[in-house]
Tab-separated table of N, CA, C and O and ligand atoms in Angstrom:
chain	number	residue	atom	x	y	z
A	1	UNK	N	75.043	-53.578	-111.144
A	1	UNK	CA	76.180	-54.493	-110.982
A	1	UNK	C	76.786	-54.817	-112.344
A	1	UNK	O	75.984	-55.392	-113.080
A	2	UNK	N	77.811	-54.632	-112.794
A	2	UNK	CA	79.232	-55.021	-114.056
A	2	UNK	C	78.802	-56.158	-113.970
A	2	UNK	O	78.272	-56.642	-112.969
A	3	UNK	N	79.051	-56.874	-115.365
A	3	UNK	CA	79.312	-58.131	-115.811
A	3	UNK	C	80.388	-58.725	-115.036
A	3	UNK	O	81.429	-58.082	-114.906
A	4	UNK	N	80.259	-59.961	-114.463
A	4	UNK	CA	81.464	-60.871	-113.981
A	4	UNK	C	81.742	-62.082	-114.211
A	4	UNK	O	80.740	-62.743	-114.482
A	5	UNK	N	82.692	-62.642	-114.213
A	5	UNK	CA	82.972	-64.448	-114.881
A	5	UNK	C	83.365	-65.041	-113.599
A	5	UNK	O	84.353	-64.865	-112.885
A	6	UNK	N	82.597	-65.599	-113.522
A	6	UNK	CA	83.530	-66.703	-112.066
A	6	UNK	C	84.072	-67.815	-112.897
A	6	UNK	O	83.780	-68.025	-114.074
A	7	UNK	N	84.859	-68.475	-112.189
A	7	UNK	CA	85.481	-70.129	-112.331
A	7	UNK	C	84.706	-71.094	-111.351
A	7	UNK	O	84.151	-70.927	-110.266
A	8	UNK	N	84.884	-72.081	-112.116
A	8	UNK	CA	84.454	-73.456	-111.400
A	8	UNK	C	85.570	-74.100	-111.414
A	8	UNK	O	85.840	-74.326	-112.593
A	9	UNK	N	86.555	-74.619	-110.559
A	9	UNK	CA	87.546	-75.797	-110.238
A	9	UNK	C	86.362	-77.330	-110.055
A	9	UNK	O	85.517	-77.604	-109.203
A	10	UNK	N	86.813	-78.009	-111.234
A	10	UNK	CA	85.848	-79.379	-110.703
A	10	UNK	C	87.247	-80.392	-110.292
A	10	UNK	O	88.133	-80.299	-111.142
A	11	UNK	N	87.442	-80.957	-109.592
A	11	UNK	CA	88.085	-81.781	-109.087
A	11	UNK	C	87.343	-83.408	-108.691
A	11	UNK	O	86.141	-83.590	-108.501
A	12	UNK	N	88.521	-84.559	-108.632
A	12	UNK	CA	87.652	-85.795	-108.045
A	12	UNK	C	89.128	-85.977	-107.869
A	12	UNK	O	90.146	-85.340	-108.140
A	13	UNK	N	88.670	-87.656	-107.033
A	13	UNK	CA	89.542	-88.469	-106.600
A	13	UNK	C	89.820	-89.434	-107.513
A	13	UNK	O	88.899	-90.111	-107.970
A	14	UNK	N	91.525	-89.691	-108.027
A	14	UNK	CA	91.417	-90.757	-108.339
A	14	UNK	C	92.778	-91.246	-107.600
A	14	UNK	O	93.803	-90.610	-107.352
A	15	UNK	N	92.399	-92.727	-107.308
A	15	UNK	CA	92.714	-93.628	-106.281
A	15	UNK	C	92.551	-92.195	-105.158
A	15	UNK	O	91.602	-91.412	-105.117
A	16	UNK	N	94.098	-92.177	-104.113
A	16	UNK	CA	93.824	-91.281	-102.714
A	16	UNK	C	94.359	-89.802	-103.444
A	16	UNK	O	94.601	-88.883	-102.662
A	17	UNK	N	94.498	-89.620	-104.528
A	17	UNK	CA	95.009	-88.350	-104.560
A	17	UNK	C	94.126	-87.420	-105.748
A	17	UNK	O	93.682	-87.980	-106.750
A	18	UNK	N	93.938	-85.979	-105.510
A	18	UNK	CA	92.911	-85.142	-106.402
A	18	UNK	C	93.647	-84.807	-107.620
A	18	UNK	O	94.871	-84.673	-107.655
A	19	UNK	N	93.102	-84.717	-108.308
A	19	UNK	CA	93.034	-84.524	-109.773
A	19	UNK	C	91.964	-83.524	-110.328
A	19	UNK	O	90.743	-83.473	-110.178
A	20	UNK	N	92.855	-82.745	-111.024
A	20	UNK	CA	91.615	-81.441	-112.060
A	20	UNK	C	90.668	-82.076	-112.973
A	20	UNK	O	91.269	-83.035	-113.458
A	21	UNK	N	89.876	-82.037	-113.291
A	21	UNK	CA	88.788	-82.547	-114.024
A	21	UNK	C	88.875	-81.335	-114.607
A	21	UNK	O	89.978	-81.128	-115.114
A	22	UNK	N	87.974	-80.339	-114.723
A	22	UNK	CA	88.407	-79.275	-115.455
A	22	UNK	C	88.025	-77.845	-114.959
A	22	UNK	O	87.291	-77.816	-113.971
A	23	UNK	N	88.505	-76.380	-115.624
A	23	UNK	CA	87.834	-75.335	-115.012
A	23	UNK	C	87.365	-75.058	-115.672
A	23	UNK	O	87.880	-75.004	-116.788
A	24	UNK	N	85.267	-74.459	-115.342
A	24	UNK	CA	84.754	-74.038	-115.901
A	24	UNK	C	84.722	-72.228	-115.732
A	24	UNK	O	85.116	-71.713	-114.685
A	25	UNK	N	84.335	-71.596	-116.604
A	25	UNK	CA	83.925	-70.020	-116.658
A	25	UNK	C	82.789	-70.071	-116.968
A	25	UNK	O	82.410	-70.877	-117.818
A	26	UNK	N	81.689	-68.943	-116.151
A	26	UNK	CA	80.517	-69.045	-116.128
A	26	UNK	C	79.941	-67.873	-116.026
A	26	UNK	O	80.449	-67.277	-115.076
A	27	UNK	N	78.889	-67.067	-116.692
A	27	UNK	CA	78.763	-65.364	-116.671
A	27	UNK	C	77.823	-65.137	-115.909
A	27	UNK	O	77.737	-64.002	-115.441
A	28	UNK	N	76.796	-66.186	-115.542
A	28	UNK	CA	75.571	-65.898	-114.826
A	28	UNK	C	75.239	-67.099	-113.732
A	28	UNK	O	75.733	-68.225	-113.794
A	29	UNK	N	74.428	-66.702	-112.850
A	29	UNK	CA	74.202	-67.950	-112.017
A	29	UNK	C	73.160	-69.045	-112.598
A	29	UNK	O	72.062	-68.993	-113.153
A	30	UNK	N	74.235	-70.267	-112.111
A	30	UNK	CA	73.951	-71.426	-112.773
A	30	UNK	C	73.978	-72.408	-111.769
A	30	UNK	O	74.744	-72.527	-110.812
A	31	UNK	N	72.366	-73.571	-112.383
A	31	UNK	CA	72.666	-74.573	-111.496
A	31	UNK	C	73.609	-75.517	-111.525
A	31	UNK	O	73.760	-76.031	-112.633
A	32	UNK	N	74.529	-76.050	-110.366
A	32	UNK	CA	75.554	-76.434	-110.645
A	32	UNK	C	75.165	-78.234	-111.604
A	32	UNK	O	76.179	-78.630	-112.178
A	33	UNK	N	74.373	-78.849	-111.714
A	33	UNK	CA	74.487	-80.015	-112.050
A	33	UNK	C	74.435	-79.688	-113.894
A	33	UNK	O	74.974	-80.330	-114.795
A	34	UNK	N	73.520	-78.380	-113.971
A	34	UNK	CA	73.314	-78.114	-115.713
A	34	UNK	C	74.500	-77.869	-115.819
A	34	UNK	O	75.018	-78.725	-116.536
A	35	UNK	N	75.472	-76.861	-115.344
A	35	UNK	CA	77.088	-76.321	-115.661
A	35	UNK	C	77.580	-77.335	-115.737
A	35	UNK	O	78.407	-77.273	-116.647
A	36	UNK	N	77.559	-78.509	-115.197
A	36	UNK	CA	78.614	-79.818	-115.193
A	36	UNK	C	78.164	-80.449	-116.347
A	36	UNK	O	78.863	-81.321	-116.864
A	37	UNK	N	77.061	-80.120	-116.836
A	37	UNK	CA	76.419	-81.234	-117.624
A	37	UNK	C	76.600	-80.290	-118.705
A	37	UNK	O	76.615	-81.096	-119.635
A	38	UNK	N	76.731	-79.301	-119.180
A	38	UNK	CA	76.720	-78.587	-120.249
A	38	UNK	C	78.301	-78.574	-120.379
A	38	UNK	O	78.885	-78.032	-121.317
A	39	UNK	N	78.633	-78.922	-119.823
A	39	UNK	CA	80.430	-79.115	-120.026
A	39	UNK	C	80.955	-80.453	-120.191
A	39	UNK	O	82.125	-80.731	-120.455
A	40	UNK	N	79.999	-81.259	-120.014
A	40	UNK	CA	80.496	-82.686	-120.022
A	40	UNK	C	80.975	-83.451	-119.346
A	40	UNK	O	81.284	-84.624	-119.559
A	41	UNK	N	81.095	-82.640	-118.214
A	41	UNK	CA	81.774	-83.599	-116.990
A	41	UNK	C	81.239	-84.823	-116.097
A	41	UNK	O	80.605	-84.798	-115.042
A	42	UNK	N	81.560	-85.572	-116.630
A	42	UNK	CA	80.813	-87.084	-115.861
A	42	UNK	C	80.730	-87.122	-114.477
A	42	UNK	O	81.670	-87.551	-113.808
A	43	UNK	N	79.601	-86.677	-113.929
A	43	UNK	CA	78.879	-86.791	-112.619
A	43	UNK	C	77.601	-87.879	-112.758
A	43	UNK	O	76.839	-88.048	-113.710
A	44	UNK	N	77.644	-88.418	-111.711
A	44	UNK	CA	76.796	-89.786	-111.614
A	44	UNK	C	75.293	-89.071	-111.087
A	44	UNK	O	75.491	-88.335	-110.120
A	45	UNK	N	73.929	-89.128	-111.492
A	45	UNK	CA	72.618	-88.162	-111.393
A	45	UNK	C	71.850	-89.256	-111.926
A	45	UNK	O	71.352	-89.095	-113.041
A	46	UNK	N	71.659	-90.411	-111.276
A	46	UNK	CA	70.514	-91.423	-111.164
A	46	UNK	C	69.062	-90.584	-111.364
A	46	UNK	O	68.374	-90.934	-112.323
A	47	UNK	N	68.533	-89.426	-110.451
A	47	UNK	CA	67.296	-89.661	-110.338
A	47	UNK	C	66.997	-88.305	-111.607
A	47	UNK	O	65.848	-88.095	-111.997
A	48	UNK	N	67.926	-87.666	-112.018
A	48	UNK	CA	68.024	-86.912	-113.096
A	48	UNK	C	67.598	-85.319	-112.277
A	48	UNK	O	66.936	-84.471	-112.876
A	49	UNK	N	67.972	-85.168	-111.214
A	49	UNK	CA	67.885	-84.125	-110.598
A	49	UNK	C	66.539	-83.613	-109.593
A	49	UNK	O	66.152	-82.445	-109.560
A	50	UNK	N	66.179	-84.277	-109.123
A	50	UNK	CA	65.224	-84.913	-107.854
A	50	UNK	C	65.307	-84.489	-106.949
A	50	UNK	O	64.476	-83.939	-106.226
A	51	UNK	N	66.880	-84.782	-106.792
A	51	UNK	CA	67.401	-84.648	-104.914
A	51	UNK	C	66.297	-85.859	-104.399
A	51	UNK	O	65.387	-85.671	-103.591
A	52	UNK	N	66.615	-87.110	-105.064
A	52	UNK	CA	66.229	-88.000	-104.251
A	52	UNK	C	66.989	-89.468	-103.840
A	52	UNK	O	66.785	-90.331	-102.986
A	53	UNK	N	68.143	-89.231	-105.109
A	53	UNK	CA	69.201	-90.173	-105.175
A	53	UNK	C	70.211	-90.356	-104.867
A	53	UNK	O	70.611	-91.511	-104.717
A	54	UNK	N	71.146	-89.084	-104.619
A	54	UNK	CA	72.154	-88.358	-103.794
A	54	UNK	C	73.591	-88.861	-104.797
A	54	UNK	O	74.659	-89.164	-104.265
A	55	UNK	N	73.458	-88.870	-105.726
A	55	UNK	CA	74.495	-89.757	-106.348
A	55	UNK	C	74.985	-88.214	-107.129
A	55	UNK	O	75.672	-88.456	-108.121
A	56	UNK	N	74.849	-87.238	-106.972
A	56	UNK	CA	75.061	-85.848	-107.940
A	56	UNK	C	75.339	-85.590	-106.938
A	56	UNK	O	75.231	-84.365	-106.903
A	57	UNK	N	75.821	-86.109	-105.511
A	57	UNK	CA	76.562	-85.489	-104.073
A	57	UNK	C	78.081	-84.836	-104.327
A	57	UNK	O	78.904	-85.702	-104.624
A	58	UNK	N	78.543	-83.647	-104.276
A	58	UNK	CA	79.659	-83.051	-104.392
A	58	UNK	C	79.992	-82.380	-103.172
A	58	UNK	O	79.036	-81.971	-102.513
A	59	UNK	N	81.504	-82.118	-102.599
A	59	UNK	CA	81.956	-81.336	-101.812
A	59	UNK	C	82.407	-79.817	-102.753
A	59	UNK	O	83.104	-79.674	-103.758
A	60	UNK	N	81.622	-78.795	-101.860
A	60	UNK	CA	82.483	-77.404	-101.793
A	60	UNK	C	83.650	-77.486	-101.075
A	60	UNK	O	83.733	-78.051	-99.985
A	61	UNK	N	84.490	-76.983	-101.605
A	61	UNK	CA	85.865	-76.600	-101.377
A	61	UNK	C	86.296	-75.114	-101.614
A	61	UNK	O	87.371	-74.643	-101.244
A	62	UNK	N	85.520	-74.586	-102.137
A	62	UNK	CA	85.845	-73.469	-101.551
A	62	UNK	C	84.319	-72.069	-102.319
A	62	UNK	O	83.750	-72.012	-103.409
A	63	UNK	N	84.252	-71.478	-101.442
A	63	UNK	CA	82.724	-70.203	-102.278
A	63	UNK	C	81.572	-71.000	-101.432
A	63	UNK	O	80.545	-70.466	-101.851
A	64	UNK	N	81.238	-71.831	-100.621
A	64	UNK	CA	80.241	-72.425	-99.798
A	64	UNK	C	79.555	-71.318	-99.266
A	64	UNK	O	78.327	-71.311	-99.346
A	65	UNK	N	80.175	-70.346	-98.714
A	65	UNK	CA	79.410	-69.407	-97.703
A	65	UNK	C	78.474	-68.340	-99.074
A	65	UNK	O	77.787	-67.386	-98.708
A	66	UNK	N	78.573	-68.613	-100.208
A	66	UNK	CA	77.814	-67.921	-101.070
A	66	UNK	C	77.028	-68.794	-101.688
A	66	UNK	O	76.537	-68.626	-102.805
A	67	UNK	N	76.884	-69.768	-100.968
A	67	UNK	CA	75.655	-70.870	-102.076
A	67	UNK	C	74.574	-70.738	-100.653
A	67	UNK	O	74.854	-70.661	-99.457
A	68	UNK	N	73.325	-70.751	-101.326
A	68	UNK	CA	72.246	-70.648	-100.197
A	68	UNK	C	71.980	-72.331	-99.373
A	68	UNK	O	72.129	-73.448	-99.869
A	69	UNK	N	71.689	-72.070	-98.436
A	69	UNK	CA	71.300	-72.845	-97.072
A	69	UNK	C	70.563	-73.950	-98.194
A	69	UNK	O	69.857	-73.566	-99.127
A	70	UNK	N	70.881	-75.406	-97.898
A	70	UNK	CA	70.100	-76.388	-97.954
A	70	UNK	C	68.231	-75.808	-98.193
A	70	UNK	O	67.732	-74.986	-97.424
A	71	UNK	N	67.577	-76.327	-99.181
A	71	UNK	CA	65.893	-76.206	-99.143
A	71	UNK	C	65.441	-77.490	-98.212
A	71	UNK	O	66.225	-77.999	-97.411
A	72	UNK	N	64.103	-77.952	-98.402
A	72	UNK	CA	64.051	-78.987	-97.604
A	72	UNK	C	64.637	-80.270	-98.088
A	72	UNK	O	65.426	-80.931	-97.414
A	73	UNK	N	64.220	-80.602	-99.293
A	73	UNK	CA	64.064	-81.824	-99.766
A	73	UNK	C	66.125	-81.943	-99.675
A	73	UNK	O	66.592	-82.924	-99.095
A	74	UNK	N	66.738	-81.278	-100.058
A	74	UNK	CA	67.925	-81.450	-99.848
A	74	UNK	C	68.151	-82.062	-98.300
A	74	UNK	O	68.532	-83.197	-98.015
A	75	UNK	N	67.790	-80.941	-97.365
A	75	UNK	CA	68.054	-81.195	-95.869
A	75	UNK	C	67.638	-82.412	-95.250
A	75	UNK	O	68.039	-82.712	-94.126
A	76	UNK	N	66.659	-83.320	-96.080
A	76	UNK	CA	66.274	-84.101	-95.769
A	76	UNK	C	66.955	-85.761	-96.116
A	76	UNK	O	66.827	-86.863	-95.582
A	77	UNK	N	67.832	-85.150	-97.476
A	77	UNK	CA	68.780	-85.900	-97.806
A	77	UNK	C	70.171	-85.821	-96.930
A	77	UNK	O	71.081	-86.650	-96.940
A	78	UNK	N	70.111	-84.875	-96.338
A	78	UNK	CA	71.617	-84.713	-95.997
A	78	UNK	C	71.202	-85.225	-94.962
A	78	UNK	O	72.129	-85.964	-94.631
A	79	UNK	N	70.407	-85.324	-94.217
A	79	UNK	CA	70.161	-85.808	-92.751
A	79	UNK	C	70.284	-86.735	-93.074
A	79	UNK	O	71.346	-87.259	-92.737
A	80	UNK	N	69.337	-87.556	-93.914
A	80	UNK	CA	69.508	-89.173	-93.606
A	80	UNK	C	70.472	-89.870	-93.882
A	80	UNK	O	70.490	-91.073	-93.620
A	81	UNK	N	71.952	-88.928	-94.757
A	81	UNK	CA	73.183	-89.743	-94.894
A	81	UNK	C	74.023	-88.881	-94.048
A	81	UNK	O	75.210	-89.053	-94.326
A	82	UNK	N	73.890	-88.270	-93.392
A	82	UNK	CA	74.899	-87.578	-92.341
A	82	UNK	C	75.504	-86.891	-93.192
A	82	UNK	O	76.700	-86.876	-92.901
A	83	UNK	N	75.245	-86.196	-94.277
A	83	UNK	CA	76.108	-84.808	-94.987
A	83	UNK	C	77.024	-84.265	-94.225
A	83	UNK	O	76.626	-83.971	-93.098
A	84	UNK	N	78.231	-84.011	-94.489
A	84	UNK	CA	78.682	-82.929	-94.122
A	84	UNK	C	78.419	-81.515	-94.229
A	84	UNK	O	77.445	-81.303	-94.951
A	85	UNK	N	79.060	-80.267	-93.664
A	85	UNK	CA	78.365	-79.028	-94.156
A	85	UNK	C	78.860	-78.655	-95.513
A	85	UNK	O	78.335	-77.758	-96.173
A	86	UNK	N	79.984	-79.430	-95.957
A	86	UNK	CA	80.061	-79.264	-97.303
A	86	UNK	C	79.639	-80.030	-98.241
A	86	UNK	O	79.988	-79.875	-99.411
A	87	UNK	N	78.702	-81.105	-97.783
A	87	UNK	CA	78.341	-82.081	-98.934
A	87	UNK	C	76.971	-81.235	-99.604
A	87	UNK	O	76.335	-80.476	-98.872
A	88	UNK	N	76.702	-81.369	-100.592
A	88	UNK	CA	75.960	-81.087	-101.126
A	88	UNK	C	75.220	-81.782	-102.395
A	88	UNK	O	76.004	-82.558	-102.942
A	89	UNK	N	74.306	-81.755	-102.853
A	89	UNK	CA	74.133	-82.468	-104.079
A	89	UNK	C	73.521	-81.214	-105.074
A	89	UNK	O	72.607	-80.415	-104.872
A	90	UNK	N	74.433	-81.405	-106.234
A	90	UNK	CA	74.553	-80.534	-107.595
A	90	UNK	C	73.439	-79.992	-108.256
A	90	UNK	O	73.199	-78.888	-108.743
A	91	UNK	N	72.744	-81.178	-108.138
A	91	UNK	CA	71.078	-80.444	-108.687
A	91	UNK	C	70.974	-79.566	-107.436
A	91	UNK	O	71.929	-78.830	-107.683
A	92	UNK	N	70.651	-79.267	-106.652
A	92	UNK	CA	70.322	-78.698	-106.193
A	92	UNK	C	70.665	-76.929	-105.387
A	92	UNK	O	70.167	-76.074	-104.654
A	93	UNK	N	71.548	-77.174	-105.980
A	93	UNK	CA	72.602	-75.627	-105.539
A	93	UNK	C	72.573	-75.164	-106.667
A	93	UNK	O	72.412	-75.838	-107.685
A	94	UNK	N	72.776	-73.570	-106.608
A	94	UNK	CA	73.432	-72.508	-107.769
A	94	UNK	C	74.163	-71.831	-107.355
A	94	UNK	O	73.824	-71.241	-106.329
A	95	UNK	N	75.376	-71.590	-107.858
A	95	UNK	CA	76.573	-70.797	-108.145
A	95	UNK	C	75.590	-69.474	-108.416
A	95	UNK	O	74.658	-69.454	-109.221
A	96	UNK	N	76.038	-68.316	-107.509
A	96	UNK	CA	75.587	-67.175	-107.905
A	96	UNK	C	77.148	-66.630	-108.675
A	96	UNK	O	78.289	-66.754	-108.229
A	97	UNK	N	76.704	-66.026	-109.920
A	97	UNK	CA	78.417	-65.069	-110.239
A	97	UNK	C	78.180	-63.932	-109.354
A	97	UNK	O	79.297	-63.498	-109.071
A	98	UNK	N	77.235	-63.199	-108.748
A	98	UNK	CA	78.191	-62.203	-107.852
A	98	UNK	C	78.681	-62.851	-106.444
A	98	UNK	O	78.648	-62.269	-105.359
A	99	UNK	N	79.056	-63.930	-106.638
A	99	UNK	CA	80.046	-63.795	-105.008
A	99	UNK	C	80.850	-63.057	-105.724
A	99	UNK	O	80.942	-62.513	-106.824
A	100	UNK	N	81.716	-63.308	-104.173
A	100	UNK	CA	83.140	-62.283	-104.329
A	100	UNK	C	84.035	-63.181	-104.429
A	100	UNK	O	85.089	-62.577	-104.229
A	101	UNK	N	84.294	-64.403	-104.643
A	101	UNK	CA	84.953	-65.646	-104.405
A	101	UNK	C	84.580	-66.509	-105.672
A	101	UNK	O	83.440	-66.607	-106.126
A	102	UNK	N	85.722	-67.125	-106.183
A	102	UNK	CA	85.171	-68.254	-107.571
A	102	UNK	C	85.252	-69.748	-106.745
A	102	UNK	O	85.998	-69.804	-105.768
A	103	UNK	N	84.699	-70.606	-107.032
A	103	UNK	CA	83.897	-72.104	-106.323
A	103	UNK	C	85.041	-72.995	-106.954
A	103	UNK	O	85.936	-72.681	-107.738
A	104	UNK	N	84.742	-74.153	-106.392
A	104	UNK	CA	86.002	-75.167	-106.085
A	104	UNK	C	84.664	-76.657	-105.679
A	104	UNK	O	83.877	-76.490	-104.747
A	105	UNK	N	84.646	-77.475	-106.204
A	105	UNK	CA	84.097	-78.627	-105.786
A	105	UNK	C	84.924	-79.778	-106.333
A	105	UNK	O	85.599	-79.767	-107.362
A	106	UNK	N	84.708	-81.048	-105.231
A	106	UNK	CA	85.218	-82.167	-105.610
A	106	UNK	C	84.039	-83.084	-105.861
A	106	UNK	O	83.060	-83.086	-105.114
A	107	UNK	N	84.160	-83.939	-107.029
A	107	UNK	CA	82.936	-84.973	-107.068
A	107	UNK	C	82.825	-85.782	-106.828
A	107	UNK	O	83.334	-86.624	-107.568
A	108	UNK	N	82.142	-86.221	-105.715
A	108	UNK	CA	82.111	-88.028	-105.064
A	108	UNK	C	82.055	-89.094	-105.991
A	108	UNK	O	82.781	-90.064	-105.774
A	109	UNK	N	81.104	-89.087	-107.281
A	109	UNK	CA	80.477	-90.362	-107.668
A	109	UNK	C	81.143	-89.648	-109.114
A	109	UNK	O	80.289	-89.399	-109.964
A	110	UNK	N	82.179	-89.392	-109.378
A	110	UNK	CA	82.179	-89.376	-110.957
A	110	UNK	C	82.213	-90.526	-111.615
A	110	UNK	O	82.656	-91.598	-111.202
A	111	UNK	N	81.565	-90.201	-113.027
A	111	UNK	CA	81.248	-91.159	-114.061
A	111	UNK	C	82.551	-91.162	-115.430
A	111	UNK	O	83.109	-90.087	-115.652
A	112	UNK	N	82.848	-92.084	-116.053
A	112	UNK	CA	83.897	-91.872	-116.968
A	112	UNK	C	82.986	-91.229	-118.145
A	112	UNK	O	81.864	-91.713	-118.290
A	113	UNK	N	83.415	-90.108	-119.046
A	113	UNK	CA	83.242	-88.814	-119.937
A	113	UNK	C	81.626	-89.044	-119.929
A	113	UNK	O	80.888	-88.260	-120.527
B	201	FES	S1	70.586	-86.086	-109.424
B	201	FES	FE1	69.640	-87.287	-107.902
B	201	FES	S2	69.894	-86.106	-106.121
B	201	FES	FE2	70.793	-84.881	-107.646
Protein backbone atom coordinates (compact mmCIF):
# COMPACT_ATOMS: atom_id res chain seq x y z
CA UNK A 1 0.00 0.00 0.00
CA UNK A 2 1.49 3.92 -1.20
CA UNK A 3 1.89 6.40 1.34
CA UNK A 4 -1.39 8.47 2.00
CA UNK A 5 -2.38 11.80 3.95
CA UNK A 6 -5.83 12.00 5.12
CA UNK A 7 -7.46 15.27 6.62
CA UNK A 8 -9.13 15.79 9.78
CA UNK A 9 -12.00 18.64 9.60
CA UNK A 10 -12.31 19.48 13.49
CA UNK A 11 -15.32 21.53 13.85
CA UNK A 12 -17.52 22.77 17.17
CA UNK A 13 -20.36 24.80 17.97
CA UNK A 14 -20.27 28.13 18.76
CA UNK A 15 -23.52 29.54 20.02
CA UNK A 16 -26.17 27.44 17.19
CA UNK A 17 -23.90 27.67 14.33
CA UNK A 18 -20.45 25.41 13.27
CA UNK A 19 -17.32 26.80 13.01
CA UNK A 20 -13.76 25.30 11.67
CA UNK A 21 -11.50 24.78 14.45
CA UNK A 22 -8.96 23.52 12.25
CA UNK A 23 -7.75 20.89 9.48
CA UNK A 24 -5.50 18.45 10.44
CA UNK A 25 -3.13 16.17 7.87
CA UNK A 26 -2.12 12.98 9.17
CA UNK A 27 0.24 10.11 7.41
CA UNK A 28 -0.51 7.22 9.64
CA UNK A 29 -3.25 5.94 11.84
CA UNK A 30 -3.75 7.90 14.78
CA UNK A 31 -5.56 7.97 17.93
CA UNK A 32 -7.92 10.58 17.53
CA UNK A 33 -7.62 12.32 21.11
CA UNK A 34 -3.35 12.26 20.67
CA UNK A 35 -4.00 14.02 16.93
CA UNK A 36 -6.16 16.67 18.69
CA UNK A 37 -3.82 16.98 21.36
CA UNK A 38 -0.68 17.10 19.33
CA UNK A 39 -2.28 19.92 17.44
CA UNK A 40 -3.58 21.78 20.19
CA UNK A 41 -6.98 21.72 19.86
CA UNK A 42 -8.89 22.27 23.08
CA UNK A 43 -10.99 19.19 23.76
CA UNK A 44 -12.25 18.74 27.30
CA UNK A 45 -10.49 14.82 28.58
CA UNK A 46 -11.16 14.87 32.41
CA UNK A 47 -10.19 11.27 32.94
CA UNK A 48 -7.04 11.71 30.58
CA UNK A 49 -8.18 9.00 28.27
CA UNK A 50 -9.99 6.18 30.29
CA UNK A 51 -13.18 6.20 28.48
CA UNK A 52 -14.57 6.76 31.77
CA UNK A 53 -15.52 10.43 31.72
CA UNK A 54 -17.05 10.96 28.35
CA UNK A 55 -16.08 14.57 28.23
CA UNK A 56 -13.48 13.74 24.96
CA UNK A 57 -17.23 12.78 23.42
CA UNK A 58 -17.10 13.91 19.63
CA UNK A 59 -19.50 13.44 16.64
CA UNK A 60 -18.29 11.81 13.24
CA UNK A 61 -19.48 13.62 10.49
CA UNK A 62 -18.20 12.09 8.07
CA UNK A 63 -15.37 8.54 7.50
CA UNK A 64 -17.52 6.71 10.55
CA UNK A 65 -18.00 3.58 8.52
CA UNK A 66 -14.00 3.28 8.63
CA UNK A 67 -13.46 3.72 12.36
CA UNK A 68 -13.90 0.27 14.12
CA UNK A 69 -17.11 -0.77 16.15
CA UNK A 70 -17.20 0.60 19.74
CA UNK A 71 -14.72 -1.94 22.30
CA UNK A 72 -16.45 -2.57 25.47
CA UNK A 73 -15.57 -0.08 27.88
CA UNK A 74 -16.64 2.53 25.21
CA UNK A 75 -20.07 0.59 24.58
CA UNK A 76 -20.61 0.75 27.95
CA UNK A 77 -20.29 4.43 27.99
CA UNK A 78 -22.39 4.99 25.15
CA UNK A 79 -25.14 2.96 26.62
CA UNK A 80 -25.37 4.62 29.73
CA UNK A 81 -25.66 8.15 28.03
CA UNK A 82 -27.69 7.06 25.05
CA UNK A 83 -24.78 7.77 22.37
CA UNK A 84 -25.71 8.24 19.24
CA UNK A 85 -24.19 6.04 16.38
CA UNK A 86 -22.08 8.88 15.80
CA UNK A 87 -21.09 9.86 19.20
CA UNK A 88 -18.04 8.70 20.09
CA UNK A 89 -15.35 9.51 22.55
CA UNK A 90 -11.72 10.50 21.09
CA UNK A 91 -9.59 8.49 23.25
CA UNK A 92 -10.90 5.87 22.13
CA UNK A 93 -11.12 5.62 18.27
CA UNK A 94 -8.34 5.69 15.51
CA UNK A 95 -8.43 7.24 12.27
CA UNK A 96 -7.02 4.57 10.02
CA UNK A 97 -5.16 6.64 6.83
CA UNK A 98 -6.15 3.88 4.52
CA UNK A 99 -9.82 4.66 4.37
CA UNK A 100 -10.89 5.77 1.22
CA UNK A 101 -12.62 8.82 2.75
CA UNK A 102 -10.85 11.82 4.93
CA UNK A 103 -12.90 12.28 8.62
CA UNK A 104 -14.89 15.23 9.70
CA UNK A 105 -15.76 15.49 13.55
CA UNK A 106 -17.55 18.01 15.62
CA UNK A 107 -16.53 18.51 19.35
CA UNK A 108 -19.10 18.52 22.07
CA UNK A 109 -17.12 19.79 25.13
CA UNK A 110 -14.45 22.07 23.60
CA UNK A 111 -12.07 23.80 25.84
CA UNK A 112 -10.65 27.44 25.02
CA UNK A 113 -6.75 26.83 23.29
S1 LIG B 1 -10.80 11.37 28.04
FE1 LIG B 1 -12.25 10.58 29.43
S2 LIG B 1 -13.47 9.31 28.19
FE2 LIG B 1 -11.99 10.05 26.81
Amino acid sequence: MGLSTKTLTVLKYNDAKLELVSEIKFKQTENLLDLLNAHKIGISQSCGGFASCTTCRIFVTKGLQYIKPREDLEAERAQERNFTEQERLACQIELPVEAATDFEIIIANPTED
